[in-house]
CSV table of C-alpha atoms (C1' of nucleotides) in Angstrom, one decimal:
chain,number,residue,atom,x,y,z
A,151,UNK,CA,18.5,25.9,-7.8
A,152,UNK,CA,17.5,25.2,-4.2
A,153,UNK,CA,13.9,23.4,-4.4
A,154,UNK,CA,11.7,25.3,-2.0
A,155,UNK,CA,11.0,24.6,1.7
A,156,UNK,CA,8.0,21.6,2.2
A,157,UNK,CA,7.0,20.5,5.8
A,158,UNK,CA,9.0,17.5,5.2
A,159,UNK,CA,9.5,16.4,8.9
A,160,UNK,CA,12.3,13.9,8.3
A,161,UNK,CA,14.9,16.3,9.0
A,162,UNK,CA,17.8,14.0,11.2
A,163,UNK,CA,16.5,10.3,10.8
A,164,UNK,CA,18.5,7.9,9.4
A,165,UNK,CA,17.3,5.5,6.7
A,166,UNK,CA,18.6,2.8,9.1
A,167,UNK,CA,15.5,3.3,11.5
A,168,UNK,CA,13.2,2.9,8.8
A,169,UNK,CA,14.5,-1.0,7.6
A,170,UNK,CA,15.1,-1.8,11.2
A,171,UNK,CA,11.5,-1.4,11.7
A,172,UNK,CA,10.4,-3.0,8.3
A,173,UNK,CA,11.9,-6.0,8.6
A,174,UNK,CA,10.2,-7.7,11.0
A,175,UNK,CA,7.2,-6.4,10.2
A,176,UNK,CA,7.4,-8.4,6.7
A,177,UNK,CA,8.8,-11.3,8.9
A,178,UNK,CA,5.8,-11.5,10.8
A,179,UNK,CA,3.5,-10.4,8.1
A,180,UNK,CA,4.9,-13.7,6.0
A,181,UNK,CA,3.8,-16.2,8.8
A,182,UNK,CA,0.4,-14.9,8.7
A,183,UNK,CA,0.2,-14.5,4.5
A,184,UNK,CA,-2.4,-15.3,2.6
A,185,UNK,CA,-6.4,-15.4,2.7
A,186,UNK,CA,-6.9,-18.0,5.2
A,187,UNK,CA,-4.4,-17.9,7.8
A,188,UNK,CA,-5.4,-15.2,10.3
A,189,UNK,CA,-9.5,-16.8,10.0
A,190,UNK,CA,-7.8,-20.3,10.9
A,191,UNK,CA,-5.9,-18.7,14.3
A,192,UNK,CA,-8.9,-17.3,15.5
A,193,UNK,CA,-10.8,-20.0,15.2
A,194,UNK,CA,-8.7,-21.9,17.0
A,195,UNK,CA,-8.2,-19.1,19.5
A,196,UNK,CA,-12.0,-20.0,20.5
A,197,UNK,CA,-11.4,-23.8,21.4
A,198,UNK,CA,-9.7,-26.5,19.6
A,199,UNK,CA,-11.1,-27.7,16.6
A,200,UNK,CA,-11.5,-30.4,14.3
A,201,UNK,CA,-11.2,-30.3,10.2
A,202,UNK,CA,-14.5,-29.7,9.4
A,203,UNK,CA,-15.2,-28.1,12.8
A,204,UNK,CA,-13.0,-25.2,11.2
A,205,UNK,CA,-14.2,-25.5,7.6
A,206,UNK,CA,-17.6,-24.7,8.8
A,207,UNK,CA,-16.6,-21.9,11.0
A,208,UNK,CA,-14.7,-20.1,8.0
A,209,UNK,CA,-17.3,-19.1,5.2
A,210,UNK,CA,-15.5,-19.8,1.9
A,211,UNK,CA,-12.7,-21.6,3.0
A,212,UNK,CA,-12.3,-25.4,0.6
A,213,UNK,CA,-10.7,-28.2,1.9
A,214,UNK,CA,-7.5,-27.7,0.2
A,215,UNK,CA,-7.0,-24.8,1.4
A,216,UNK,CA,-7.9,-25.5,4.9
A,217,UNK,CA,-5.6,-28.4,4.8
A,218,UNK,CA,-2.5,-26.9,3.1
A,219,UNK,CA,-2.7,-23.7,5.6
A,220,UNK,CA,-3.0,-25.8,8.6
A,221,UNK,CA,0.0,-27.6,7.4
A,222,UNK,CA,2.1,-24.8,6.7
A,223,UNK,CA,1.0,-23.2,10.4
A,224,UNK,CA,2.1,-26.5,11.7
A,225,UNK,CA,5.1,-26.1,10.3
A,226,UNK,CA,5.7,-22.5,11.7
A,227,UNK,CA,5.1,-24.5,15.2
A,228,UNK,CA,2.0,-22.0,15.5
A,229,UNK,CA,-0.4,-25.2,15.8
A,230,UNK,CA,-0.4,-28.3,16.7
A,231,UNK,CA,-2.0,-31.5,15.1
A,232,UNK,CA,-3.3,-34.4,17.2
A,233,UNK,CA,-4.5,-37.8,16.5
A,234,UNK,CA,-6.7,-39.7,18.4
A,235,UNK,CA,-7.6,-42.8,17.4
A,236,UNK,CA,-10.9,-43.4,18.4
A,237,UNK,CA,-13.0,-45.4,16.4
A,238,UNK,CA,-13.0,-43.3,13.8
A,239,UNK,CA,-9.9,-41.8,13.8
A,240,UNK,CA,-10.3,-38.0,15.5
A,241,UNK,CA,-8.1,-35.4,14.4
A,242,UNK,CA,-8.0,-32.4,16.7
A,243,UNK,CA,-6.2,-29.0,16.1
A,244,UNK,CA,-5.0,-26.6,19.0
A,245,UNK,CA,-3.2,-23.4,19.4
A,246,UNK,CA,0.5,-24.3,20.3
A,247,UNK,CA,1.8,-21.4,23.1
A,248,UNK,CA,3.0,-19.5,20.7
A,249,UNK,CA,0.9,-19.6,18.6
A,250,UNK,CA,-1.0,-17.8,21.5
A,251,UNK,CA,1.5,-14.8,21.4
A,252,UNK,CA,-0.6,-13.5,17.9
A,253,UNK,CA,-3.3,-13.1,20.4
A,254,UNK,CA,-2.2,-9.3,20.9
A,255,UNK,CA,-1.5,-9.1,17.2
A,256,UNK,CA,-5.3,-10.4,16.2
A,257,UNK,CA,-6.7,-8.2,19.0
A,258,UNK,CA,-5.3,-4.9,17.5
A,259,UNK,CA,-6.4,-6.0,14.0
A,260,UNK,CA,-9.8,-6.6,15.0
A,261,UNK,CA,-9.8,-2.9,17.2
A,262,UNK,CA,-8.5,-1.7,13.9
A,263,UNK,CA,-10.7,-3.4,11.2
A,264,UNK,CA,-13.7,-2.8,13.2
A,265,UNK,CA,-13.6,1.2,13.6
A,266,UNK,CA,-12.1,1.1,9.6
A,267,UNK,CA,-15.6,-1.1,8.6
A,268,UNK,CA,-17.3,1.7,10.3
A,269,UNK,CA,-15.4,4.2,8.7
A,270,UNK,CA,-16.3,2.5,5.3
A,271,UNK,CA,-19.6,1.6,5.6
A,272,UNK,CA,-20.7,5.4,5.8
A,273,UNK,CA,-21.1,5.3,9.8
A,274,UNK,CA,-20.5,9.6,9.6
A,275,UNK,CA,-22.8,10.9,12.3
A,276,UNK,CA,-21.1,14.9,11.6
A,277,UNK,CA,-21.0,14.6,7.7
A,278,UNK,CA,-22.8,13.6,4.9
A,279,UNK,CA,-24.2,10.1,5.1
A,280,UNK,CA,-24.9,8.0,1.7
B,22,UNK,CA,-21.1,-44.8,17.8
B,23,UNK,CA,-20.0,-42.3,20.4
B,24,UNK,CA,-17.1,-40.6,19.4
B,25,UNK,CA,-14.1,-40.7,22.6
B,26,UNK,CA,-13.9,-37.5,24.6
B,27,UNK,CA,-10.5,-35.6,23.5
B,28,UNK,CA,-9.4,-32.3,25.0
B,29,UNK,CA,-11.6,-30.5,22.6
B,30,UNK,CA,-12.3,-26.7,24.7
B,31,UNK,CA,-15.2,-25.6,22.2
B,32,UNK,CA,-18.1,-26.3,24.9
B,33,UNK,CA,-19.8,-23.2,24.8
B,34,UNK,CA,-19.3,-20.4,22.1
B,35,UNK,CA,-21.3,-20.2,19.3
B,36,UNK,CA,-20.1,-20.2,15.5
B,37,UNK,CA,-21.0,-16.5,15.2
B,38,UNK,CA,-18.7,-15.3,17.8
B,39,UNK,CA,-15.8,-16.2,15.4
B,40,UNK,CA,-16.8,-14.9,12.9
B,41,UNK,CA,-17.9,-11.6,14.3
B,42,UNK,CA,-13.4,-11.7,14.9
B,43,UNK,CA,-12.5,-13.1,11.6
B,44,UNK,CA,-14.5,-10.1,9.2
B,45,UNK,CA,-12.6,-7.1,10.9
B,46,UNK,CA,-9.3,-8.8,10.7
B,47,UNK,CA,-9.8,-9.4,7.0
B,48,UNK,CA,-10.9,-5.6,6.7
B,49,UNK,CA,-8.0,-4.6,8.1
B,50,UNK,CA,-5.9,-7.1,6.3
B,51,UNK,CA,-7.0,-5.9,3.0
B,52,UNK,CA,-6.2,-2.1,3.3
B,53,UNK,CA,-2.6,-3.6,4.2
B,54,UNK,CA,-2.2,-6.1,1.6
B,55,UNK,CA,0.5,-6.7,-0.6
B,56,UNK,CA,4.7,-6.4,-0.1
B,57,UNK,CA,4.8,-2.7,-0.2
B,58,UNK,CA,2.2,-1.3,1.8
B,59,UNK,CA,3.2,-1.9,5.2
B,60,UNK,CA,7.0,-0.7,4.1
B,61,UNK,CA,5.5,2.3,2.6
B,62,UNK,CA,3.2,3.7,5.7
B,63,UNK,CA,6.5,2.6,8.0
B,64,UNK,CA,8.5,4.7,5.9
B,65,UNK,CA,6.1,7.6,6.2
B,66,UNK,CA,5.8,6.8,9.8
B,67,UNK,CA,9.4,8.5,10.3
B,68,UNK,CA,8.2,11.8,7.8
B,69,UNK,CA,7.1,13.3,5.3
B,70,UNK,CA,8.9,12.3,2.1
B,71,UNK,CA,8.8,12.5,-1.6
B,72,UNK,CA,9.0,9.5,-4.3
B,73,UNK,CA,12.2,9.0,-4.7
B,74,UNK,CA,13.0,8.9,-1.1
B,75,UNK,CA,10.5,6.2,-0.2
B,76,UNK,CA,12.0,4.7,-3.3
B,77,UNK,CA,15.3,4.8,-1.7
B,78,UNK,CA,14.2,3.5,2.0
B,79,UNK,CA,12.8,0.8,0.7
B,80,UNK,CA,15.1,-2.0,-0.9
B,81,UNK,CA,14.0,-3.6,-3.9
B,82,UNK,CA,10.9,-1.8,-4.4
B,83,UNK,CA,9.9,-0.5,-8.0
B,84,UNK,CA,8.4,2.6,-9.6
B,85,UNK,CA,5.9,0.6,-11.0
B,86,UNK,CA,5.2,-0.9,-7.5
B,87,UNK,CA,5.0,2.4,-5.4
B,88,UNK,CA,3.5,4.5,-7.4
B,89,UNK,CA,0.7,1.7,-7.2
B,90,UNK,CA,1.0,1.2,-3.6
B,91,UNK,CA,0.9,5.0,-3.3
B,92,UNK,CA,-2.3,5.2,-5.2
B,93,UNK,CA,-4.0,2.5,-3.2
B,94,UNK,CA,-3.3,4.0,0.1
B,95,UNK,CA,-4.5,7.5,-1.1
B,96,UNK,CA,-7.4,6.0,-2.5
B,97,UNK,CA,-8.4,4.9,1.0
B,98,UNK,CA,-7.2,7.8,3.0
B,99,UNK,CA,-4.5,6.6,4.8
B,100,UNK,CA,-1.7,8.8,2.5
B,101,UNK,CA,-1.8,12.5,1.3
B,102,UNK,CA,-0.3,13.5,-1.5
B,103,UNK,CA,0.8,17.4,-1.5
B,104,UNK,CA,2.0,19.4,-4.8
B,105,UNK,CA,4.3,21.9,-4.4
B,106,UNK,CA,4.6,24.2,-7.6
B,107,UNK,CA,8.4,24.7,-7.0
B,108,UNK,CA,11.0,24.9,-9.8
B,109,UNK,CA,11.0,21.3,-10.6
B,110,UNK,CA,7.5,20.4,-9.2
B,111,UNK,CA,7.8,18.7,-6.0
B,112,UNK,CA,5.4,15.6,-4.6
B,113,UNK,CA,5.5,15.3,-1.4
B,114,UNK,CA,3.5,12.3,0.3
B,115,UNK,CA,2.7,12.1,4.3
B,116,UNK,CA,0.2,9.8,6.6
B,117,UNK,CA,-2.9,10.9,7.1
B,118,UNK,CA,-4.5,11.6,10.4
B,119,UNK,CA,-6.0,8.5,10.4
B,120,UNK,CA,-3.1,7.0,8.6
B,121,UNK,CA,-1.1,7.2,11.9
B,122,UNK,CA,-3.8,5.3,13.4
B,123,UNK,CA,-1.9,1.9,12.4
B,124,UNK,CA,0.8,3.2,14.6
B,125,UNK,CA,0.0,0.2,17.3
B,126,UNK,CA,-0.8,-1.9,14.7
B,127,UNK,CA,2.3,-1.4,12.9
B,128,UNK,CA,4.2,-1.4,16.6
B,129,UNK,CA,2.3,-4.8,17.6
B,130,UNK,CA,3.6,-6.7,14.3
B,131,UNK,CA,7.1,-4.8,14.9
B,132,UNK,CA,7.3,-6.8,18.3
B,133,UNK,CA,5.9,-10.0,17.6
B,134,UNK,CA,8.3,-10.2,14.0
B,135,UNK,CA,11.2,-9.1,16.2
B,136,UNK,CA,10.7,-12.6,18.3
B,137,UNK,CA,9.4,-14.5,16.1
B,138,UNK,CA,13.1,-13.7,13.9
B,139,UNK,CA,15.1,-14.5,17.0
B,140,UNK,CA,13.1,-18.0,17.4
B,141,UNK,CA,13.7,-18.7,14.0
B,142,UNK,CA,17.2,-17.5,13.8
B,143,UNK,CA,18.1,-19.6,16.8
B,144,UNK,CA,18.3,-16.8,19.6
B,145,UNK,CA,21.4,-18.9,21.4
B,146,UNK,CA,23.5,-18.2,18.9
B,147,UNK,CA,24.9,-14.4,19.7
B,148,UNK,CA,27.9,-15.0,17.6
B,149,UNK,CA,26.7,-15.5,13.9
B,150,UNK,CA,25.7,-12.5,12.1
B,151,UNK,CA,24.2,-12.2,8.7
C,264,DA,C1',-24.5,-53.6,-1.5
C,265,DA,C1',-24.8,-48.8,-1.5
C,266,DT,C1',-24.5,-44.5,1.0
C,267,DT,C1',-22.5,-41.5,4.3
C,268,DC,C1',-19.0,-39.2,7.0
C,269,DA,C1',-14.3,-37.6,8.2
C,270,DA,C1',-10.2,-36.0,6.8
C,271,DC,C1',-8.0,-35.4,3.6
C,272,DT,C1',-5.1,-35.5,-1.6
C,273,DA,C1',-4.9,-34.6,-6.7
C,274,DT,C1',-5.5,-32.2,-10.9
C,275,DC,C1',-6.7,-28.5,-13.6
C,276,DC,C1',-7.4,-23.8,-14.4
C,277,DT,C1',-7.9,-18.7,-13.7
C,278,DT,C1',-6.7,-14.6,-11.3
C,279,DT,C1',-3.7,-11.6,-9.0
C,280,DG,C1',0.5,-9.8,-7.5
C,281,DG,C1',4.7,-8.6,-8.7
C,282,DT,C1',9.0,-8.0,-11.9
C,283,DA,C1',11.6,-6.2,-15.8
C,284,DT,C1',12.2,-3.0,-19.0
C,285,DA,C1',11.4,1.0,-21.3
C,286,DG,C1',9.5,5.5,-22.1
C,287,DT,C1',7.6,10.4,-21.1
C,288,DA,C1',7.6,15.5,-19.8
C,289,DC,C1',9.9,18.8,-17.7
C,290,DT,C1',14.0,21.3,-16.1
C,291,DT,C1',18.6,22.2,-14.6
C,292,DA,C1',23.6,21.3,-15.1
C,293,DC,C1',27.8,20.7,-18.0
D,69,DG,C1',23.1,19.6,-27.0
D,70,DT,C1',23.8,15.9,-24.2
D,71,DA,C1',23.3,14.2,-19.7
D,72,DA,C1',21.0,13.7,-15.4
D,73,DG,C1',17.3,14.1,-12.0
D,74,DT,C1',12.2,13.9,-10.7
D,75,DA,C1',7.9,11.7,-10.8
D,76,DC,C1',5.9,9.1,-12.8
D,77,DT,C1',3.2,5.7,-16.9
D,78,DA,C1',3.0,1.7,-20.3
D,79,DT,C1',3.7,-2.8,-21.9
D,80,DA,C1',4.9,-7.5,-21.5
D,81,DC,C1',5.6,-11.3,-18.8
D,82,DC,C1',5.8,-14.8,-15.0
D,83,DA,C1',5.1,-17.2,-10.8
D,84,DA,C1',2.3,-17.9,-6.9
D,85,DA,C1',-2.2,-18.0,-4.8
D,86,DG,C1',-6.4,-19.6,-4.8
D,87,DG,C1',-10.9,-21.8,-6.7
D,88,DA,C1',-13.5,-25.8,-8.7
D,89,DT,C1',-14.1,-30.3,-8.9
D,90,DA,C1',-13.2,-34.9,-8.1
D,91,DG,C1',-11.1,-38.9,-5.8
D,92,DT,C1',-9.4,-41.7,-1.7
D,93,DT,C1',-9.5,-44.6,2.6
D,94,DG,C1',-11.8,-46.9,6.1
D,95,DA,C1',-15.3,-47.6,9.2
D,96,DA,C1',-20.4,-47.2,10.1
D,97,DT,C1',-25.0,-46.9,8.9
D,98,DT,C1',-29.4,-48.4,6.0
DNA sequence: AATTCAACTATCCTTTGGTATAGTACTTAC
DNA sequence: GTAAGTACTATACCAAAGGATAGTTGAATT
């Protein structure tokens, strides 16, 4: 028997659009994975930094971490590590150019986050408010 | 001793500016964690669908997994789930209102993973297909 | 000689995310 | 009456992510 009509809309799209569009979202989501990532980007999007320059900037964040995600963003040529050798050896981290290009990316997650923390937080001028 | 002058561009911005970035990211981030969440509100992005066709757009994804997934994203608004008493009951699952809201977030991760997959492919090679 | 700081590294352990596999309730088809 | 489809739920298991804590190197400070 025919199963009755729904307002399905996805009347003449082919499954094809659908992975064409996933893929690279996972392929961009996977550079940016994890807790730390993203916090560490922005940081650095405000100035370069040193170690524990960044470790105090990020509430939470432990050395390990810091270190291992800095090394794997390194590695994904989003930020670049530089040694000075003053007198005590100064290590400085910088945004790369490309790792610039996320700026967009990070500026529509924080548009997005923000109104959604409103949203959460009970900030309902028309409706009930808790 | 004074430390040497590197390049370092943090003159002026105080801690709290960076951090007033990095808790809206994560709030967004969290609503969008995991491997399936993203795929499924893509998915929906193109219509309306029921279970076992998100099941079926999506490769590798289990039961288990988006029935989860599906729960999550209901739980914070961003999927409707619809009924239908037909012959064989029907589910039928759509984005919310303010589910298509991460349209230009979804778009802005779209673009940047589409680059970001040439770069790492090695965009001057046209030739080689996978 | 002991302490401090910077920039890490190492080890252990717990939690979470995800997979695999199976099963359920209902109904239609063969 | 057996199979197949729909929309799930349940149980067991495993690997990766992340946290807690401690240690290292080398120079500088007390």
């Amino acid at each position: 028997m025919e199963i009755a009509e729904t307002n399905c809309s996805h009347k003449n799209h082919t499954q094809g659009d659908c992975i064409k569009s996933i893929l690279p979202v996972k392929d961009a989501l996977e550079v940016l994975s994890g807790k730390w990532k993203l916090p560490i980007i922005i940081s650095l999007m405000f100035g370069n930094k040193r170690f524990s320059q960044i470790a105090k900037e990020i509430p939470g964040i432990t050395d390990k971490m810091l270190s291992k995600e800095l090394r794997d963003l390194e590695a994904n040529c989003l930020v670049k590590r530089s040694v000075y050798d003053a007198i005590p050896v100064v290590v400085e981290y910088s945004l790369t150019d490309y790792g610039h290009t996320l700026k967009p990316v990070i500026e529509v997650l924080r548009v997005w986050g923000t109104t959604h923390r409103e949203r959460i937080m009970g900030r309902v001028e028309l409706a009930v408010q808790d």
